[in-house]
Short mmCIF file of C-alpha atoms in Angstrom, two decimals:
data_model
loop_
_atom_site.label_atom_id
_atom_site.label_comp_id
_atom_site.label_asym_id
_atom_site.label_seq_id
_atom_site.Cartn_x
_atom_site.Cartn_y
_atom_site.Cartn_z
CA UNK A 1 6.92 -53.50 -12.34
CA UNK A 2 7.52 -54.19 -16.64
CA UNK A 3 8.29 -58.04 -15.22
CA UNK A 4 4.12 -58.04 -13.54
CA UNK A 5 2.97 -56.39 -16.33
CA UNK A 6 4.95 -59.19 -18.80
CA UNK A 7 3.53 -61.98 -17.05
CA UNK A 8 0.07 -60.71 -16.98
CA UNK A 9 -0.29 -59.08 -20.63
CA UNK A 10 -0.10 -62.80 -22.14
CA UNK A 11 -3.13 -64.00 -19.82
CA UNK A 12 -5.51 -61.41 -21.43
CA UNK A 13 -4.55 -63.63 -24.54
CA UNK A 14 -6.28 -66.62 -22.53
CA UNK A 15 -9.43 -64.18 -21.16
CA UNK A 16 -10.11 -63.04 -24.11
CA UNK A 17 -10.19 -66.56 -26.09
CA UNK A 18 -12.82 -67.96 -23.58
CA UNK A 19 -14.87 -64.42 -23.68
CA UNK A 20 -15.19 -64.72 -27.29
CA UNK A 21 -16.22 -68.62 -27.10
CA UNK A 22 -18.54 -67.66 -25.02
CA UNK A 23 -19.87 -65.43 -27.61
CA UNK A 24 -19.84 -67.26 -30.32
CA UNK A 25 -21.56 -69.87 -28.42
CA UNK A 26 -24.46 -68.10 -27.49
CA UNK A 27 -25.13 -65.63 -30.62
CA UNK A 28 -25.82 -68.82 -32.55
CA UNK A 29 -29.21 -69.82 -33.19
CA UNK A 30 -31.19 -72.14 -31.02
CA UNK A 31 -31.73 -74.89 -34.09
CA UNK A 32 -27.68 -75.53 -34.01
CA UNK A 33 -27.20 -78.11 -31.62
CA UNK A 34 -24.32 -78.54 -28.63
CA UNK A 35 -21.37 -79.72 -30.76
CA UNK A 36 -22.24 -77.88 -33.53
CA UNK A 37 -21.74 -74.55 -32.02
CA UNK A 38 -18.65 -75.51 -30.20
CA UNK A 39 -17.44 -76.42 -34.23
CA UNK A 40 -18.88 -73.09 -35.14
CA UNK A 41 -16.94 -71.23 -32.19
CA UNK A 42 -13.47 -73.06 -32.80
CA UNK A 43 -13.85 -72.20 -36.18
CA UNK A 44 -14.57 -68.52 -35.17
CA UNK A 45 -11.82 -68.51 -32.68
CA UNK A 46 -9.42 -70.00 -35.47
CA UNK A 47 -9.56 -67.18 -37.51
CA UNK A 48 -9.39 -64.51 -34.45
CA UNK A 49 -5.93 -66.48 -33.36
CA UNK A 50 -4.03 -67.04 -36.56
CA UNK A 51 -5.01 -63.62 -37.96
CA UNK A 52 -3.55 -62.03 -34.24
CA UNK A 53 -0.82 -64.29 -34.79
CA UNK A 54 0.09 -63.74 -38.44
CA UNK A 55 -0.49 -59.84 -38.10
CA UNK A 56 1.34 -59.18 -34.93
CA UNK A 57 3.97 -61.98 -33.53
CA UNK A 58 5.04 -63.98 -36.60
CA UNK A 59 7.49 -61.11 -37.40
CA UNK A 60 8.82 -61.05 -34.16
CA UNK A 61 11.45 -63.43 -33.47
CA UNK A 62 12.58 -65.13 -30.26
CA UNK A 63 15.06 -63.39 -28.19
CA UNK A 64 18.10 -64.98 -30.18
CA UNK A 65 17.81 -65.42 -33.84
CA UNK A 66 19.77 -68.41 -34.05
CA UNK A 67 18.02 -72.02 -34.93
CA UNK A 68 19.46 -75.29 -34.71
CA UNK A 69 20.47 -76.95 -37.65
CA UNK A 70 18.49 -80.01 -37.83
CA UNK A 71 17.35 -83.09 -39.81
CA UNK A 72 13.58 -83.10 -40.74
CA UNK A 73 13.25 -86.51 -40.90
CA UNK A 74 15.18 -87.12 -37.54
CA UNK A 75 12.77 -84.70 -35.80
CA UNK A 76 9.61 -86.11 -37.30
CA UNK A 77 10.55 -89.17 -36.11
CA UNK A 78 11.72 -88.50 -32.67
CA UNK A 79 8.73 -86.68 -32.03
CA UNK A 80 6.69 -89.10 -33.04
CA UNK A 81 8.31 -91.87 -30.62
CA UNK A 82 8.10 -89.40 -27.61
CA UNK A 83 4.57 -88.26 -28.51
CA UNK A 84 3.34 -91.67 -28.60
CA UNK A 85 4.87 -92.43 -25.46
CA UNK A 86 3.48 -90.07 -23.71
CA UNK A 87 0.11 -90.22 -24.90
CA UNK A 88 0.42 -94.22 -23.16
CA UNK A 89 1.42 -92.47 -19.97
CA UNK A 90 -1.56 -90.07 -20.41
CA UNK A 91 -3.79 -92.65 -21.11
CA UNK A 92 -2.72 -95.22 -18.06
CA UNK A 93 -2.73 -91.79 -15.71
CA UNK A 94 -6.01 -90.66 -17.28
CA UNK A 95 -7.81 -94.18 -16.14
CA UNK A 96 -5.73 -93.89 -12.61
CA UNK A 97 -7.45 -90.95 -11.88
CA UNK A 98 -10.64 -91.23 -13.03
CA UNK A 99 -10.98 -94.49 -11.16
CA UNK A 100 -9.72 -92.77 -7.99
CA UNK A 101 -11.25 -89.75 -8.01
CA UNK A 102 -13.95 -89.35 -10.56
CA UNK A 103 -14.51 -86.33 -13.04
CA UNK A 104 -17.69 -85.10 -13.54
CA UNK A 105 -16.76 -82.60 -16.41
CA UNK A 106 -15.12 -85.19 -18.01
CA UNK A 107 -18.20 -87.40 -17.98
CA UNK A 108 -20.00 -84.06 -19.96
CA UNK A 109 -17.32 -84.38 -22.32
CA UNK A 110 -17.73 -87.74 -23.21
CA UNK A 111 -21.18 -87.67 -23.36
CA UNK A 112 -21.36 -84.44 -25.61
CA UNK A 113 -18.68 -86.28 -28.08
CA UNK A 114 -20.53 -89.19 -28.20
CA UNK A 115 -23.56 -87.72 -29.54
CA UNK A 116 -21.98 -85.48 -31.82
CA UNK A 117 -21.28 -86.15 -35.51
CA UNK A 118 -18.13 -87.84 -36.75
CA UNK A 119 -17.01 -85.44 -39.31
CA UNK A 120 -17.47 -82.55 -37.14
CA UNK A 121 -15.36 -84.29 -33.76
CA UNK A 122 -12.71 -84.89 -36.71
CA UNK A 123 -12.67 -81.69 -37.79
CA UNK A 124 -12.58 -79.79 -34.40
CA UNK A 125 -10.15 -82.40 -32.96
CA UNK A 126 -7.71 -82.68 -35.23
CA UNK A 127 -7.93 -79.66 -37.04
CA UNK A 128 -9.28 -76.42 -35.27
CA UNK A 129 -8.45 -77.42 -31.98
CA UNK A 130 -4.62 -77.70 -32.87
CA UNK A 131 -4.23 -74.80 -34.74
CA UNK A 132 -6.09 -72.23 -32.51
CA UNK A 133 -4.45 -74.17 -29.13
CA UNK A 134 -0.98 -74.04 -30.38
CA UNK A 135 -1.19 -70.67 -32.36
CA UNK A 136 -2.47 -69.15 -28.57
CA UNK A 137 -0.23 -71.17 -26.49
CA UNK A 138 2.89 -71.76 -27.98
CA UNK A 139 2.91 -68.59 -30.69
CA UNK A 140 1.25 -65.89 -28.62
CA UNK A 141 1.39 -67.22 -24.56
CA UNK A 142 5.05 -69.04 -24.40
CA UNK A 143 6.31 -66.51 -26.94
CA UNK A 144 5.57 -63.35 -24.71
CA UNK A 145 6.50 -65.21 -21.66
CA UNK A 146 10.04 -66.12 -23.13
CA UNK A 147 10.50 -62.66 -23.57
CA UNK A 148 10.85 -62.03 -20.01
CA UNK A 149 11.01 -64.71 -17.88
CA UNK A 150 12.97 -67.40 -20.28
CA UNK A 151 12.54 -70.55 -21.22
CA UNK A 152 12.39 -72.90 -18.60
CA UNK A 153 9.76 -70.89 -16.72
CA UNK A 154 8.09 -70.12 -19.60
CA UNK A 155 7.83 -73.56 -21.09
CA UNK A 156 6.20 -75.44 -18.05
CA UNK A 157 3.76 -72.32 -17.21
CA UNK A 158 2.45 -72.14 -20.57
CA UNK A 159 2.10 -75.80 -20.45
CA UNK A 160 0.07 -75.46 -17.45
CA UNK A 161 -2.11 -72.96 -18.45
CA UNK A 162 -2.74 -75.40 -21.96
CA UNK A 163 -3.38 -78.40 -19.60
CA UNK A 164 -5.63 -75.98 -17.39
CA UNK A 165 -7.69 -74.81 -20.39
CA UNK A 166 -8.77 -77.99 -21.31
CA UNK A 167 -11.30 -78.14 -18.00
CA UNK A 168 -10.59 -81.61 -16.70
CA UNK A 169 -8.57 -83.46 -14.08
CA UNK A 170 -8.43 -86.51 -16.12
CA UNK A 171 -6.50 -84.40 -19.03
CA UNK A 172 -4.60 -82.25 -16.57
CA UNK A 173 -1.30 -84.23 -16.55
CA UNK A 174 -0.73 -85.65 -20.06
CA UNK A 175 -1.78 -81.91 -21.67
CA UNK A 176 0.89 -80.91 -19.34
CA UNK A 177 3.11 -83.24 -20.94
CA UNK A 178 2.01 -82.86 -24.29
CA UNK A 179 2.47 -78.76 -23.78
CA UNK A 180 6.60 -79.55 -22.46
CA UNK A 181 6.84 -81.41 -26.07
CA UNK A 182 5.74 -78.82 -28.09
CA UNK A 183 7.28 -76.09 -26.06
CA UNK A 184 10.50 -78.23 -27.07
CA UNK A 185 9.59 -78.98 -30.66
CA UNK A 186 9.13 -75.15 -31.15
CA UNK A 187 12.13 -74.09 -29.48
CA UNK A 188 14.41 -76.15 -31.41
CA UNK A 189 13.00 -75.47 -35.00
CA UNK A 190 11.69 -72.47 -34.37
CA UNK A 191 8.43 -73.18 -36.67
CA UNK A 192 4.87 -73.86 -35.21
CA UNK A 193 3.75 -76.62 -37.69
CA UNK A 194 5.91 -78.81 -35.73
CA UNK A 195 3.90 -78.35 -31.87
CA UNK A 196 0.76 -78.19 -34.73
CA UNK A 197 1.95 -81.41 -35.75
CA UNK A 198 2.33 -82.93 -32.12
CA UNK A 199 -0.88 -81.60 -31.03
CA UNK A 200 -2.28 -83.42 -34.23
CA UNK A 201 -0.85 -86.72 -33.80
CA UNK A 202 -1.78 -86.57 -29.86
CA UNK A 203 -5.55 -86.07 -30.54
CA UNK A 204 -5.51 -88.71 -33.71
CA UNK A 205 -4.10 -91.54 -31.15
CA UNK A 206 -6.92 -90.81 -28.60
CA UNK A 207 -9.60 -90.75 -31.30
CA UNK A 208 -8.56 -93.64 -33.17
CA UNK A 209 -6.84 -95.57 -30.14
CA UNK A 210 -9.22 -94.94 -27.52
CA UNK A 211 -10.17 -98.17 -25.59
CA UNK A 212 -6.62 -99.93 -26.05
CA UNK A 213 -5.94 -102.53 -23.68
CA UNK A 214 -2.95 -101.70 -21.14
CA UNK A 215 -1.28 -104.50 -18.89
CA UNK A 216 -2.92 -103.82 -15.31
CA UNK A 217 0.52 -103.27 -13.41
CA UNK A 218 0.49 -100.12 -15.52
CA UNK A 219 -2.33 -98.55 -12.99
CA UNK A 220 -0.42 -98.79 -10.24
CA UNK A 221 -0.30 -96.27 -8.09
CA UNK A 222 3.69 -96.58 -7.95
CA UNK A 223 4.29 -96.96 -11.63
CA UNK A 224 1.60 -93.42 -11.96
CA UNK A 225 3.67 -91.57 -10.26
CA UNK A 226 7.12 -92.76 -10.99
CA UNK A 227 6.76 -92.67 -14.79
CA UNK A 228 4.82 -89.21 -14.72
CA UNK A 229 7.75 -87.70 -12.31
CA UNK A 230 10.24 -89.29 -14.76
CA UNK A 231 8.91 -87.36 -17.76
CA UNK A 232 8.29 -84.11 -16.39
CA UNK A 233 11.71 -84.38 -14.91
CA UNK A 234 13.42 -85.51 -18.79
CA UNK A 235 11.14 -82.99 -20.54
CA UNK A 236 12.02 -79.91 -17.68
CA UNK A 237 15.58 -80.97 -18.10
CA UNK A 238 15.65 -81.10 -22.11
CA UNK A 239 14.17 -77.46 -22.05
CA UNK A 240 17.12 -76.77 -19.43
CA UNK A 241 19.71 -77.95 -21.77
CA UNK A 242 18.21 -76.43 -24.81
CA UNK A 243 17.99 -73.04 -23.12
CA UNK A 244 22.35 -73.23 -22.57
CA UNK A 245 22.74 -72.75 -26.35
CA UNK A 246 21.30 -69.39 -26.04
#
């Protein structure tokens, strides 16, 4: 029974997140446009998530109090390179999935973003979303599951939830891979600022390198399946290796 409760309890954070999102969205006056509502909603949710994280979970240590000694510059460089490579893979995968299956949710999101104020778009994408989503998915969801189910299972599951939260098919694989990188960075450093940094970097690449041209062979089915399978396998293996040190 305790295992079941340990599994279900963190999902209440996600449910509460979306309930509050809906409340904040619809209580705003009609004079606020749709994207402005999203920014206000994101700011409000950010405040709630940060207060929850600082008030209830920041003082709770992970199962092991041991933290790796690490070279900060080396970790930042590795995270930058890995995140960039995963972003490239995610872009090719997203384009492939869109061409094969289409995605109405992605079309609606793209239309909304194209009409949004550029400043608000940057604030939400590069500040509000990374902080709120990392504190929610890594600082709360992952940390809570980790106490009951261990590092690997919790890392994979929280990354999957994180990917599903984005609400589009084309974003699913990339968000899942980024979630795994964020879990690894969080576990290795024990500091939430590193997964937040990874998230900001990933979103920055999506904004400033959007429309980058890539070789045609990278959009082949065999290429997509092979490199995504390899990336998932390596990241989960790294999480498994990391868990052996605890």
